XYZ file of C-alpha atoms in Angstrom:
332
model
C -0.953 11.836 -14.100
C 0.383 8.295 -15.283
C 3.185 7.591 -17.773
C 3.589 5.329 -20.529
C 6.574 4.097 -22.564
C 7.362 6.271 -25.514
C 7.580 2.948 -27.466
C 3.641 2.875 -27.870
C 3.478 6.076 -29.486
C 6.496 5.222 -31.991
C 4.731 1.860 -32.849
C 1.527 3.904 -33.494
C 2.934 6.545 -35.826
C 4.794 4.016 -37.266
C 1.317 2.013 -38.162
C -0.239 4.793 -39.704
C 2.340 5.150 -42.376
C 1.687 8.008 -44.945
C -1.712 8.780 -43.199
C -0.030 11.376 -40.586
C 2.711 13.642 -40.807
C 4.737 11.537 -38.411
C 7.339 14.500 -37.504
C 4.393 16.657 -36.336
C 2.453 14.009 -34.457
C 5.589 12.860 -32.489
C 6.457 16.191 -31.950
C 3.222 16.843 -30.439
C 4.574 14.595 -27.320
C 8.014 16.090 -27.580
C 9.484 12.915 -29.478
C 12.148 13.439 -32.322
C 11.034 11.471 -35.374
C 14.490 10.151 -35.884
C 14.811 9.313 -32.244
C 15.520 5.643 -30.838
C 12.641 3.208 -29.967
C 13.573 3.865 -26.334
C 10.970 1.636 -23.967
C 12.573 3.488 -20.981
C 11.519 7.060 -22.367
C 8.159 7.586 -20.800
C 5.220 10.019 -21.798
C 2.374 11.695 -19.722
C -0.960 9.349 -20.160
C -2.636 12.719 -21.018
C -0.191 13.650 -23.765
C -0.032 10.011 -25.028
C -4.109 10.172 -25.385
C -3.758 13.687 -27.082
C -1.642 12.258 -29.587
C -4.099 9.365 -30.306
C -6.782 11.948 -31.063
C -4.582 14.325 -33.278
C -4.243 11.212 -35.449
C -7.904 10.317 -35.464
C -8.747 13.914 -36.757
C -6.477 13.163 -39.842
C -7.765 9.620 -40.712
C -10.186 6.910 -40.066
C -8.175 5.028 -37.328
C -10.775 2.646 -36.227
C -8.647 -0.377 -37.711
C -5.372 1.268 -36.362
C -5.267 -0.199 -32.588
C -5.131 -3.534 -34.430
C -2.234 -2.874 -36.656
C -0.538 -1.772 -34.096
C -1.044 -4.609 -31.791
C -0.158 -7.061 -35.047
C 3.003 -5.188 -35.206
C 4.418 -5.749 -31.497
C 7.243 -8.086 -30.860
C 8.374 -9.381 -27.536
C 11.860 -8.014 -28.040
C 10.593 -4.597 -27.810
C 9.494 -4.826 -24.550
C 13.069 -5.427 -23.175
C 13.510 -7.861 -20.324
C 9.848 -8.040 -19.785
C 9.221 -9.160 -23.299
C 12.358 -12.154 -23.081
C 10.462 -13.146 -19.856
C 7.203 -13.370 -21.964
C 8.901 -15.543 -24.245
C 10.604 -17.578 -21.975
C 7.918 -18.532 -19.716
C 7.169 -22.146 -19.990
C 3.539 -21.767 -20.885
C 1.198 -18.696 -22.169
C -0.256 -18.749 -18.601
C 3.317 -17.869 -17.231
C 3.501 -15.252 -19.889
C 0.412 -13.618 -18.563
C 1.356 -13.822 -15.315
C 4.625 -11.758 -15.752
C 2.631 -8.951 -17.396
C 0.281 -9.063 -14.397
C 2.961 -8.497 -12.053
C 5.686 -6.405 -13.833
C 3.898 -3.967 -16.220
C 4.197 -1.268 -13.970
C 7.816 -1.093 -15.864
C 6.467 0.359 -19.002
C 3.242 1.944 -17.485
C 2.020 3.953 -14.153
C -1.890 3.922 -15.344
C -2.476 0.513 -16.295
C -3.202 -2.451 -13.967
C -3.677 -6.156 -15.143
C -5.516 -9.024 -13.403
C -5.966 -12.599 -14.069
C -9.081 -13.899 -12.726
C -10.977 -17.150 -13.221
C -14.476 -16.623 -15.031
C -17.074 -19.365 -15.375
C -15.767 -20.268 -18.854
C -11.996 -19.790 -18.641
C -9.459 -17.216 -17.294
C -9.793 -13.685 -17.786
C -6.832 -11.214 -18.612
C -8.916 -7.774 -17.531
C -7.412 -4.558 -17.963
C -7.820 -1.859 -15.398
C -7.608 1.870 -16.327
C -9.208 4.847 -14.213
C -10.235 8.540 -15.463
C -12.428 9.651 -18.301
C -12.990 7.324 -21.097
C -11.961 9.740 -24.099
C -11.087 8.489 -27.693
C -7.403 8.256 -26.784
C -8.005 5.831 -23.733
C -10.278 3.738 -26.034
C -8.049 3.595 -28.915
C -5.173 2.534 -26.515
C -7.067 -0.121 -24.562
C -7.937 -1.993 -28.016
C -4.536 -1.724 -28.945
C -3.057 -2.987 -25.855
C -5.428 -5.981 -25.849
C -4.661 -6.545 -29.541
C -0.858 -6.613 -28.748
C -1.663 -9.296 -26.015
C -3.050 -11.525 -28.706
C -0.363 -10.909 -31.173
C 2.293 -11.775 -28.713
C 0.700 -14.787 -27.672
C 0.451 -15.854 -31.367
C 4.374 -15.346 -31.396
C 5.379 -17.212 -28.765
C 2.969 -20.254 -28.098
C 3.471 -23.664 -29.960
C -0.354 -23.836 -30.742
C -2.710 -21.716 -32.699
C -3.868 -19.029 -30.015
C -7.316 -17.029 -29.924
C -9.330 -15.969 -27.223
C -12.702 -16.999 -26.497
C -13.964 -13.599 -26.332
C -12.788 -9.928 -26.179
C -14.376 -7.533 -23.992
C -14.432 -3.274 -23.991
C -16.416 -1.071 -21.780
C -16.751 1.473 -24.499
C -19.409 1.646 -27.619
C -18.631 -0.310 -30.646
C -17.242 1.462 -33.952
C -19.577 1.755 -36.759
C -18.229 -2.090 -37.764
C -16.682 -4.566 -35.516
C -15.711 -6.953 -38.554
C -12.021 -5.900 -38.457
C -12.142 -6.517 -34.826
C -13.647 -9.862 -34.778
C -11.567 -10.944 -37.806
C -8.324 -9.899 -35.842
C -9.228 -11.546 -32.526
C -10.843 -14.748 -33.965
C -13.562 -14.504 -31.600
C -16.581 -12.528 -30.743
C -15.849 -8.939 -29.754
C -18.313 -7.375 -27.197
C -18.516 -3.699 -26.783
C -20.182 -1.906 -23.795
C -19.088 -4.569 -21.814
C -18.621 -4.095 -18.081
C -14.625 -4.726 -18.297
C -11.802 -4.575 -20.962
C -10.491 -8.307 -20.807
C -9.759 -11.296 -23.007
C -11.367 -14.601 -21.878
C -9.109 -17.337 -22.656
C -9.513 -21.258 -22.558
C -7.729 -23.111 -19.828
C -5.946 -25.486 -22.746
C -4.698 -22.449 -24.866
C -2.733 -21.295 -21.695
C -1.240 -24.665 -20.783
C 0.272 -25.221 -24.173
C 4.084 -25.006 -23.979
C 5.729 -21.922 -25.378
C 8.231 -22.448 -28.384
C 11.031 -20.774 -26.385
C 9.939 -21.645 -22.854
C 13.109 -22.134 -20.522
C 12.794 -22.183 -16.786
C 16.243 -21.405 -16.137
C 16.260 -18.218 -18.117
C 12.841 -17.345 -16.524
C 14.346 -17.736 -13.108
C 17.117 -15.048 -14.263
C 14.999 -12.730 -15.982
C 12.404 -12.697 -13.106
C 15.060 -11.749 -10.802
C 16.350 -9.288 -12.759
C 12.605 -7.764 -13.149
C 12.219 -7.817 -9.491
C 15.407 -5.804 -9.059
C 13.951 -3.227 -11.485
C 10.654 -3.094 -9.979
C 12.147 -2.490 -6.804
C 13.707 0.798 -8.229
C 10.538 2.295 -9.346
C 9.469 5.081 -6.737
C 5.498 4.747 -6.499
C 5.639 6.873 -3.385
C 2.609 9.130 -4.055
C 3.575 12.912 -4.817
C 2.323 15.325 -2.132
C -0.326 16.687 -4.537
C -1.882 13.257 -4.794
C -1.766 12.718 -0.973
C -3.178 16.017 -0.764
C -6.381 15.159 -3.340
C -6.960 12.048 -1.362
C -7.399 13.932 2.014
C -9.212 16.696 0.451
C -11.559 14.046 -0.929
C -11.970 12.215 2.464
C -12.842 15.380 3.812
C -15.071 16.996 1.621
C -18.557 15.204 2.951
C -18.153 17.483 5.970
C -17.786 20.483 3.965
C -15.097 22.296 2.145
C -11.775 21.612 4.055
C -9.270 23.979 5.275
C -5.692 24.329 4.273
C -4.443 24.039 8.058
C -6.618 20.799 8.392
C -5.190 18.882 5.554
C -1.715 19.820 6.393
C -2.259 18.377 9.559
C -3.488 15.205 8.175
C -0.188 15.242 6.540
C 1.977 15.573 9.187
C 3.165 19.295 8.243
C 3.089 22.778 9.228
C 0.683 25.032 6.958
C 3.923 27.131 6.212
C 5.809 23.901 5.144
C 2.600 22.666 3.345
C 2.344 25.769 1.118
C 6.038 25.838 0.281
C 6.153 22.059 -1.033
C 2.805 22.509 -3.042
C 4.579 25.456 -4.239
C 7.918 23.950 -5.173
C 5.722 21.482 -7.178
C 3.893 24.246 -8.956
C 0.503 23.599 -7.540
C -1.740 25.504 -5.068
C -4.064 24.246 -2.404
C -7.016 25.949 -3.993
C -6.332 24.243 -7.516
C -5.701 20.848 -5.885
C -9.351 21.405 -4.387
C -11.058 22.503 -7.326
C -9.351 19.421 -9.363
C -10.795 17.014 -6.587
C -13.898 18.304 -6.345
C -14.580 18.027 -10.496
C -12.956 14.618 -10.796
C -15.129 13.482 -7.909
C -18.340 15.078 -9.573
C -17.545 13.861 -13.259
C -17.090 10.449 -11.772
C -20.185 10.373 -9.829
C -22.517 11.926 -12.588
C -21.899 8.788 -14.911
C -23.648 6.812 -12.111
C -27.466 7.036 -12.221
C -27.624 6.159 -8.823
C -26.357 9.290 -7.262
C -28.648 12.070 -7.029
C -27.363 15.663 -8.293
C -28.007 16.866 -4.843
C -26.453 14.239 -3.215
C -23.145 15.035 -5.539
C -23.345 18.590 -4.446
C -23.407 17.443 -1.211
C -20.416 14.843 -1.258
C -17.992 17.489 -3.406
C -18.765 20.134 -0.592
C -21.295 22.259 -1.686
C -24.282 23.601 0.567
C -26.381 24.306 -1.960
C -27.285 22.715 -5.571
C -27.077 26.106 -7.182
C -23.418 26.490 -6.035
C -22.765 23.250 -7.564
C -24.511 23.671 -10.873
C -22.574 27.222 -11.161
C -19.009 25.310 -10.290
C -19.423 22.281 -12.622
C -20.470 24.700 -15.482
C -17.227 26.579 -15.041
C -15.207 23.165 -14.763
C -16.761 21.664 -18.029
C -19.109 24.297 -19.987
C -22.097 22.218 -19.172
C -24.772 22.003 -16.275
C -24.467 18.604 -14.512
C -27.932 17.239 -15.844
C -26.789 18.079 -19.402
C -23.465 16.245 -18.610
C -25.313 13.277 -17.636
C -27.396 13.481 -20.295
C -24.387 13.383 -22.684
C -22.481 10.376 -21.494
C -23.108 6.990 -23.509
């Protein structure tokens, strides 16, 4: 499970104002309403999405990601925000985010990619595209536009904005905020930006300050422990083995260079079991493959370690409450 800075949670709640009970909403993710805006205090990804979904049940949250994005300020991101401001151009600013975003989130990756009409700033996220994720992605790209407008010497608007998820009932607020066409049901989450917008000088661009901040950010990045947990490594090995049938604990332990006894003990210390990790892995693979029409149900059953379609159907209904066929039909 990934983590995200609690700064985002506090900004979302502040933007909602009197539409919610801030104490209850922040309490749902373990934050004190009177606590500080500390970007280094992290929240679990699922908890953050759940908080957004809790808010969505209380009022029409359609425009909230845009309000949150507009409220973000570079200084709130610490050294990374200062590096954004001090970069000579917006291209430099976005390059800093591409490299150093790991300092505030562990489940989002950014990519700058040359497109036919301009440069794409692409946001990559894995997992089920639940409402909380959709709202978070919209706020994220809205923040990138807001921060750009605050630091560049020219007026800034992207050429186009893309979201993978379906559109809300009205996209007028989105297009007014971004100042360009906004495309939903797209194949990526991204901003498309003109080269001339990215090459305009930033108001406070300074090469010397930039070198100092980048050195500091490199040091901070080196301190982050990205070593996968034993649970994550176990799920990776289970996933690789499933097409050959249900893997045995002894086989996975051997692949990880552990004795069965040590393997069992270390998983127990992390509060998980081999059986639970196997179930999670099968479920995650099945859900992911069901979203792709090209995979037949029988193929998904085989690749998740089931020798019979009926056994896979029963397991999937236990996991989700739906049969594989009905789950696939329910997907947008």
